[in-house]
Structures are given as C-alpha cells and as structure tokens.
Amino acid sequence: MMALPAWLSLHSAAAPTAAIDISANRVTAAAVEPRGGKLVVTAHAVELLPEGALAPSLTNVNLRDRASVEAAVRRMLDAIGRPRRVALTVPDPVAKVSLVRFEKVPERAQELEQVVRWQVRKTAPFPIEDAQVSYVPGASGADGQEFIVSLAKRQIVEEYESLCEAGGAHAGLVDISTFNVINSVMAVPIAHGPDWLLVNVAPDYASIAVLRGGDLILFRSRSAEADGTLADLVHQTAMYYEDRLQGAGFGQVLLCGAAAAQGRHVTDVEQIRRSLEERLQTSIATVDIRSAAALSDRITASQALLDALAPVVGALVRGREVAA
C-alpha cells in the first residue's frame, strides 16, 4: 500500500481496532476485527453535528462549540466499545498538502527534515515553528525524488486530539480524511489502469487526488465557497494532468463523500456524478470500503454509510500497515 504522511504515527506493535472521523457536519466511528484473514467492521456509529459547531481551518480555531462536538465524540466512542486507542481522521482544510521534489535527497534523516521544513515554510501561513510537518517519499524519476508533505498548525491538531482524550481515547495516528479514503481504495490490489482520480466531497470542501499506480502525483483541495463548480475544478485538474503530468487518461475515476454530505450544502449525489461524467467523458464509480473491510451482517450498507466509513476504514488499514 502507498504510504501517506500522518502527523502522529503508531509506535506500538498492535494497530488500533477503532477509528474516529471528525468533520464539519458529523462524527463517525467504527471498530474492526480480523476474521478469516480480512478485516470486518463489527460496530459503527454516525452522529450529525449542530450547524457551525466545527469550522475546519488551517489557521483559525476549529472548535466553535466544543461542548457539542466533545459530547458527540464521547457518544461515538461509547457506541463502539470505549476503545483506549484510536486512529483519528480530520478534515482536509486542517492541513496544507504539498508535493516537493529534490534533485538530490540528503542522506541523513535530520538533514532531510530540515530541507523539507525550509521548503514548505515559504508558503506556510503561520510560523514554521508552530507547525507539525510530516512527509513520505512519493514518485521518483530521473529528475529527482518527490515527497508528499502535509503541514498543520500544532495547536489545531491538538484541538482534535483533545476531543478523543476527553472521551478516554488516545489518538495514535492523526491524518486527513482524503488520504485515508485513498488508503481504503489502496487496501486491495489495484484492478484499474495505472493512473486514477479520486474526488472526495465534504459539505465545506472538495479534494481531488490523482494517483499513478501507488504514487500520489497531484492533490488539490478547495472550499465550498470558492468560485466555480466541482465539475469545473475536476475538469481543470484533468487538463493539468494531461498537459503537465504527461497523463494518458484515467483507468478509473472514483467519487466519495457526496452521499454522506447531503442535507447541508451539497446537491444530489447523482447530479454530481452526472456532471463529472459529462466533463470527463468517462463513467464515475463510488468508493466501496467493503473491498478493504467487510461489514457484519447486521450493518445495512447505504451509500451514505459507505461514504462516512471510508476515512475511518482507511485509517485502520493504514494503522495496521504502520504498526506492522
């Protein structure tokens, strides 16, 4: 599986069996266990948050109504068995993601970290001393080695961690939502072409990732208030992919989040799918986490539930990989 950066990584040999996703409109939690060589979601819970209780941001305080969000997190943790350790996924706007390329990579890890931080400090909207920076190798070639770098304000990451702590759980892995949707897709061998595109939709933002085999080669995220439609953004990304990244076409285009985001600021999922298909002139499939983790018999798999579970299942799959 492709490695993606996370601000906190597990140091224990035992991966967490539970994860929680906190977004602008809901809190989602799930617990898994291995059965017959495959992960199975044995418990889950989803609760909508009051409008405006949480406002994801790279620079500003995210918790606007801490009491409401904390209470929801407590209830979700209770619903899945009160785990002591969890993987935590947070909204994409909490982080700034960059793809940084070096012609020559420093041999020492400490030197590499210094040059990565120096590179991203140029565009950081706050002092780099206040940042948590994480990075992993990406695509490599004759022109050098690329790194996937995520930067977040330490104080904001701690806001989310403290919600888990208030519920009696320690967040051993903290990562952004879309990276973990990617993880849920990459948990099984890729059956489509070498290049593929993911569109992850939330009530307050949309993120687009282009992957070449196992490497992330393009990542874009924009707020819901930005000019232009989602289809416009996807079309512009596809044009950039063809012109600048020598793109030969997508083997598959996947959509996630649209069903779970309905009811706030997002239109009907089928409308989104049709608009994207018209722009890209290809069929759009929805992410189905059941390839990465089966659902127990008593869980009804609506598309909204599959969308909500995608980040938490991806985090649990990644958690097992990191801990291995």
Coordinates of C-alpha atoms in Angstrom, one line a residue:
M1 CA 0.0 0.0 0.0
M2 CA 1.1 3.5 -0.7
A3 CA 2.4 5.4 2.3
L4 CA 0.9 8.8 3.1
P5 CA 2.1 11.3 5.7
A6 CA 0.5 11.4 9.1
W7 CA 1.3 13.8 11.9
L8 CA 1.3 11.1 14.6
S9 CA 2.2 7.5 13.9
L10 CA 1.8 4.4 15.9
H11 CA 4.8 3.1 17.8
S12 CA 3.1 0.0 19.2
A13 CA 3.2 -3.4 17.5
A14 CA -0.5 -3.6 17.9
A15 CA -2.6 -1.5 15.5
P16 CA -5.8 0.2 16.7
T17 CA -9.0 -1.6 16.2
A18 CA -11.1 1.6 16.2
A19 CA -11.0 4.9 14.4
I20 CA -13.0 8.1 14.5
D21 CA -13.5 10.7 11.8
I22 CA -14.4 14.3 12.8
S23 CA -15.8 16.5 10.0
A24 CA -17.7 19.8 9.8
N25 CA -21.1 18.1 9.8
R26 CA -20.7 14.8 11.6
V27 CA -18.6 12.4 13.8
T28 CA -18.2 8.8 12.6
A29 CA -16.6 6.0 14.5
A30 CA -16.0 2.3 13.7
A31 CA -14.4 -0.7 15.2
V32 CA -12.9 -3.7 13.3
E33 CA -11.6 -7.1 14.0
P34 CA -9.8 -9.7 11.7
R35 CA -11.9 -12.6 10.7
G36 CA -10.6 -15.2 8.3
G37 CA -7.7 -13.1 7.1
K38 CA -9.9 -10.0 6.4
L39 CA -11.0 -7.0 8.5
V40 CA -14.6 -6.8 9.4
V41 CA -16.4 -3.7 10.7
T42 CA -18.1 -5.0 13.8
A43 CA -19.6 -1.7 15.1
H44 CA -20.1 1.8 13.8
A45 CA -21.9 5.0 14.8
V46 CA -22.6 8.3 13.0
E47 CA -23.9 11.5 14.5
L48 CA -24.6 14.8 12.9
L49 CA -23.2 17.9 14.5
P50 CA -25.1 21.1 15.0
E51 CA -24.6 23.7 12.2
G52 CA -21.5 25.7 12.9
A53 CA -20.2 23.6 15.8
L54 CA -17.0 22.9 14.0
A55 CA -15.4 25.0 11.2
P56 CA -12.3 23.3 9.7
S57 CA -9.5 25.8 9.1
L58 CA -5.7 25.8 8.6
T59 CA -5.1 28.9 10.7
N60 CA -8.2 29.6 12.9
V61 CA -9.7 27.8 15.9
N62 CA -11.8 24.9 14.6
L63 CA -14.0 24.2 17.6
R64 CA -16.7 26.8 17.7
D65 CA -19.0 24.7 20.0
R66 CA -16.6 22.4 21.9
A67 CA -19.3 21.1 24.2
S68 CA -21.4 19.8 21.4
V69 CA -18.6 18.2 19.4
E70 CA -17.0 16.7 22.6
A71 CA -20.3 15.2 23.6
A72 CA -20.8 13.7 20.1
V73 CA -17.3 12.2 20.2
R74 CA -18.0 10.6 23.6
R75 CA -21.2 9.1 22.4
M76 CA -19.5 7.7 19.3
L77 CA -16.7 6.2 21.3
D78 CA -19.2 4.7 23.7
A79 CA -21.1 3.2 20.8
I80 CA -18.1 1.2 19.6
G81 CA -17.0 -0.1 22.9
R82 CA -15.0 2.7 24.5
P83 CA -11.6 2.0 22.8
R84 CA -8.5 3.3 24.6
R85 CA -6.5 3.8 21.4
V86 CA -7.9 5.1 18.1
A87 CA -6.8 6.3 14.7
L88 CA -8.2 9.8 14.1
T89 CA -9.0 11.5 10.8
V90 CA -9.7 15.2 10.5
P91 CA -11.0 17.5 7.7
D92 CA -8.6 18.2 4.8
P93 CA -8.7 22.0 5.3
V94 CA -6.8 21.5 8.6
A95 CA -3.7 20.7 6.5
K96 CA -1.7 22.2 3.6
V97 CA -0.5 19.4 1.3
S98 CA 2.4 19.9 -1.0
L99 CA 4.4 17.8 -3.4
V100 CA 8.1 18.8 -3.0
R101 CA 10.8 17.5 -5.4
F102 CA 14.5 17.3 -4.7
E103 CA 17.2 16.5 -7.3
K104 CA 19.4 15.1 -4.5
V105 CA 18.0 13.8 -1.2
P106 CA 20.1 14.3 1.9
E107 CA 21.3 11.1 3.3
R108 CA 20.7 11.9 7.0
A109 CA 17.1 12.0 8.2
Q110 CA 17.7 15.1 10.2
E111 CA 19.1 17.0 7.2
L112 CA 16.1 15.8 5.1
E113 CA 13.7 17.1 7.7
Q114 CA 15.4 20.5 7.8
V115 CA 15.3 20.9 4.0
V116 CA 11.6 19.8 3.9
R117 CA 10.7 22.3 6.5
W118 CA 12.7 25.0 4.8
Q119 CA 10.9 24.3 1.6
V120 CA 7.4 24.4 3.0
R121 CA 8.0 27.4 5.3
K122 CA 7.9 29.6 2.2
T123 CA 4.2 29.1 1.7
A124 CA 3.2 28.3 5.3
P125 CA 0.5 30.8 6.5
F126 CA 2.0 30.7 10.1
P127 CA 5.5 30.4 11.6
I128 CA 7.0 27.1 10.8
E129 CA 7.9 26.7 14.4
D130 CA 4.2 26.4 15.2
A131 CA 3.7 23.6 12.6
Q132 CA 3.6 19.9 12.6
V133 CA 5.2 18.7 9.4
S134 CA 5.0 15.2 8.1
Y135 CA 6.4 13.7 4.8
V136 CA 6.9 10.5 3.0
P137 CA 8.6 9.6 -0.3
G138 CA 6.4 9.9 -3.4
A139 CA 7.1 9.4 -7.1
S140 CA 10.8 9.3 -8.2
G141 CA 12.4 9.6 -11.6
A142 CA 15.4 10.9 -13.5
D143 CA 14.7 14.4 -12.3
G144 CA 14.7 13.5 -8.6
Q145 CA 12.7 12.3 -5.7
E146 CA 9.3 13.8 -4.8
F147 CA 7.9 13.9 -1.2
I148 CA 4.3 14.2 -0.1
V149 CA 4.3 16.8 2.7
S150 CA 1.5 17.8 5.0
L151 CA 1.7 20.8 7.2
A152 CA -0.7 21.7 10.0
K153 CA -0.8 24.1 12.9
R154 CA 0.1 22.2 16.0
Q155 CA -2.5 23.9 18.1
I156 CA -5.2 22.9 15.8
V157 CA -4.2 19.3 15.6
E158 CA -4.2 19.3 19.4
E159 CA -7.8 20.6 19.4
Y160 CA -8.9 17.3 17.7
E161 CA -6.7 15.1 19.8
S162 CA -8.2 16.6 22.9
L163 CA -11.6 15.6 21.8
C164 CA -10.5 12.0 21.8
E165 CA -8.7 12.4 25.1
A166 CA -11.9 13.8 26.7
G167 CA -13.7 10.6 25.6
G168 CA -11.0 8.4 27.2
A169 CA -9.1 7.5 23.9
H170 CA -5.6 8.3 22.7
A171 CA -5.2 9.2 19.1
G172 CA -2.1 7.2 18.0
L173 CA -2.5 8.1 14.3
V174 CA -3.7 11.5 13.1
D175 CA -4.3 12.1 9.4
I176 CA -6.5 14.0 6.9
S177 CA -9.7 12.5 5.5
T178 CA -8.9 12.2 1.8
F179 CA -5.6 10.4 2.5
N180 CA -7.5 7.7 4.3
V181 CA -10.1 7.4 1.6
I182 CA -7.2 6.7 -0.7
N183 CA -5.9 4.2 1.8
S184 CA -9.3 2.4 1.8
V185 CA -9.0 2.1 -2.0
M186 CA -5.4 1.0 -2.0
A187 CA -6.0 -1.7 0.6
V188 CA -6.6 -4.1 -2.2
P189 CA -4.5 -4.7 -5.4
I190 CA -5.4 -2.1 -8.0
A191 CA -7.5 -3.6 -10.7
H192 CA -7.7 -0.5 -12.9
G193 CA -5.3 1.4 -15.0
P194 CA -2.1 2.9 -13.7
D195 CA -3.5 6.5 -13.4
W196 CA -6.7 7.1 -11.4
L197 CA -8.5 10.0 -9.9
L198 CA -10.4 10.4 -6.6
V199 CA -12.9 13.1 -5.9
N200 CA -13.7 13.4 -2.2
V201 CA -16.6 15.7 -1.3
A202 CA -17.5 17.2 2.1
P203 CA -20.1 19.9 3.0
D204 CA -17.4 22.6 3.2
Y205 CA -14.7 21.4 0.8
A206 CA -13.8 19.1 -2.1
S207 CA -10.5 17.4 -2.6
I208 CA -9.1 15.8 -5.7
A209 CA -6.2 13.4 -5.9
V210 CA -4.5 11.9 -8.9
L211 CA -2.5 8.7 -8.4
R212 CA -0.1 7.0 -10.8
G213 CA -0.1 3.4 -9.6
G214 CA 0.8 3.7 -6.0
D215 CA 2.1 7.3 -6.1
L216 CA 0.2 10.5 -5.4
I217 CA 1.1 12.9 -8.2
L218 CA -1.4 15.7 -7.7
F219 CA -3.5 16.9 -4.8
R220 CA -5.9 19.8 -4.8
S221 CA -8.5 21.0 -2.2
R222 CA -10.8 23.9 -2.2
S223 CA -13.5 25.3 0.0
A224 CA -17.2 25.1 -0.9
E225 CA -17.3 28.9 -1.2
A226 CA -14.7 29.0 -3.9
D227 CA -15.8 30.2 -7.4
G228 CA -16.8 27.6 -10.0
T229 CA -18.5 24.3 -9.7
L230 CA -17.0 21.0 -8.6
A231 CA -17.1 19.8 -12.2
D232 CA -15.1 22.9 -13.2
L233 CA -12.4 22.0 -10.7
V234 CA -12.3 18.4 -11.8
H235 CA -12.1 19.4 -15.5
Q236 CA -9.2 21.9 -14.7
T237 CA -7.4 19.2 -12.8
A238 CA -7.8 16.8 -15.7
M239 CA -6.4 19.3 -18.1
Y240 CA -3.4 20.0 -15.9
Y241 CA -2.9 16.3 -15.6
E242 CA -2.8 15.9 -19.4
D243 CA -0.7 18.9 -20.1
R244 CA 1.8 18.9 -17.2
L245 CA 1.9 15.4 -15.9
Q246 CA 2.0 13.5 -19.2
G247 CA -1.3 12.0 -18.4
A248 CA -2.5 9.3 -20.7
G249 CA -6.0 9.0 -19.3
F250 CA -7.6 7.7 -16.1
G251 CA -8.2 4.0 -15.6
Q252 CA -10.9 4.8 -13.1
V253 CA -12.5 7.9 -11.5
L254 CA -13.9 7.4 -8.0
L255 CA -16.3 9.6 -6.1
C256 CA -16.6 9.6 -2.3
G257 CA -18.5 11.6 0.3
A258 CA -21.3 13.1 -1.8
A259 CA -24.0 10.9 -0.3
A260 CA -22.8 11.4 3.3
A261 CA -22.5 15.2 2.8
Q262 CA -26.1 15.6 1.5
G263 CA -28.5 17.6 3.6
R264 CA -26.2 20.6 4.2
H265 CA -24.6 22.3 1.2
V266 CA -24.2 19.5 -1.3
T267 CA -26.6 18.7 -4.1
D268 CA -27.9 15.2 -5.0
V269 CA -25.1 12.6 -5.5
E270 CA -26.4 11.5 -8.9
Q271 CA -26.4 15.1 -10.1
I272 CA -22.7 15.3 -9.0
R273 CA -21.9 12.1 -10.7
R274 CA -23.6 13.1 -14.0
S275 CA -21.9 16.5 -14.1
L276 CA -18.5 14.8 -13.6
E277 CA -19.1 12.2 -16.2
E278 CA -20.1 14.8 -18.7
R279 CA -16.9 16.8 -18.0
L280 CA -14.5 13.8 -18.0
Q281 CA -16.4 11.8 -20.7
T282 CA -16.0 8.6 -18.6
S283 CA -18.0 6.7 -16.0
I284 CA -17.7 7.5 -12.3
A285 CA -17.7 4.8 -9.6
T286 CA -18.3 5.3 -5.9
V287 CA -15.8 4.2 -3.3
D288 CA -16.8 1.0 -1.7
I289 CA -14.9 0.2 1.5
R290 CA -16.1 -3.4 1.6
S291 CA -13.1 -4.3 -0.5
A292 CA -10.9 -3.2 2.4
A293 CA -13.2 -4.3 5.3
A294 CA -16.3 -6.3 5.2
L295 CA -19.4 -5.2 7.1
S296 CA -21.0 -7.5 9.6
D297 CA -24.3 -9.0 8.6
R298 CA -26.4 -6.6 10.7
I299 CA -25.0 -3.4 9.1
T300 CA -27.0 -2.0 6.2
A301 CA -24.7 -0.6 3.6
S302 CA -26.3 2.5 2.2
Q303 CA -24.1 4.7 0.1
A304 CA -24.2 7.4 2.7
L305 CA -22.8 5.0 5.3
L306 CA -20.1 3.7 2.9
D307 CA -19.0 7.3 2.3
A308 CA -18.9 8.1 6.0
L309 CA -17.0 4.9 6.8
A310 CA -14.3 5.4 4.1
P311 CA -11.9 7.6 6.1
V312 CA -12.1 5.5 9.3
V313 CA -11.7 2.2 7.4
G314 CA -8.7 3.7 5.5
A315 CA -7.1 4.9 8.8
L316 CA -7.5 1.4 10.3
V317 CA -6.0 -0.2 7.3
R318 CA -3.1 2.3 7.4
G319 CA -2.8 1.8 11.1
R320 CA -2.2 -1.9 10.6
E321 CA 0.4 -1.1 8.0
V322 CA 2.2 1.4 10.1
A323 CA 2.3 -0.8 13.1
A324 CA 3.5 -3.9 11.2

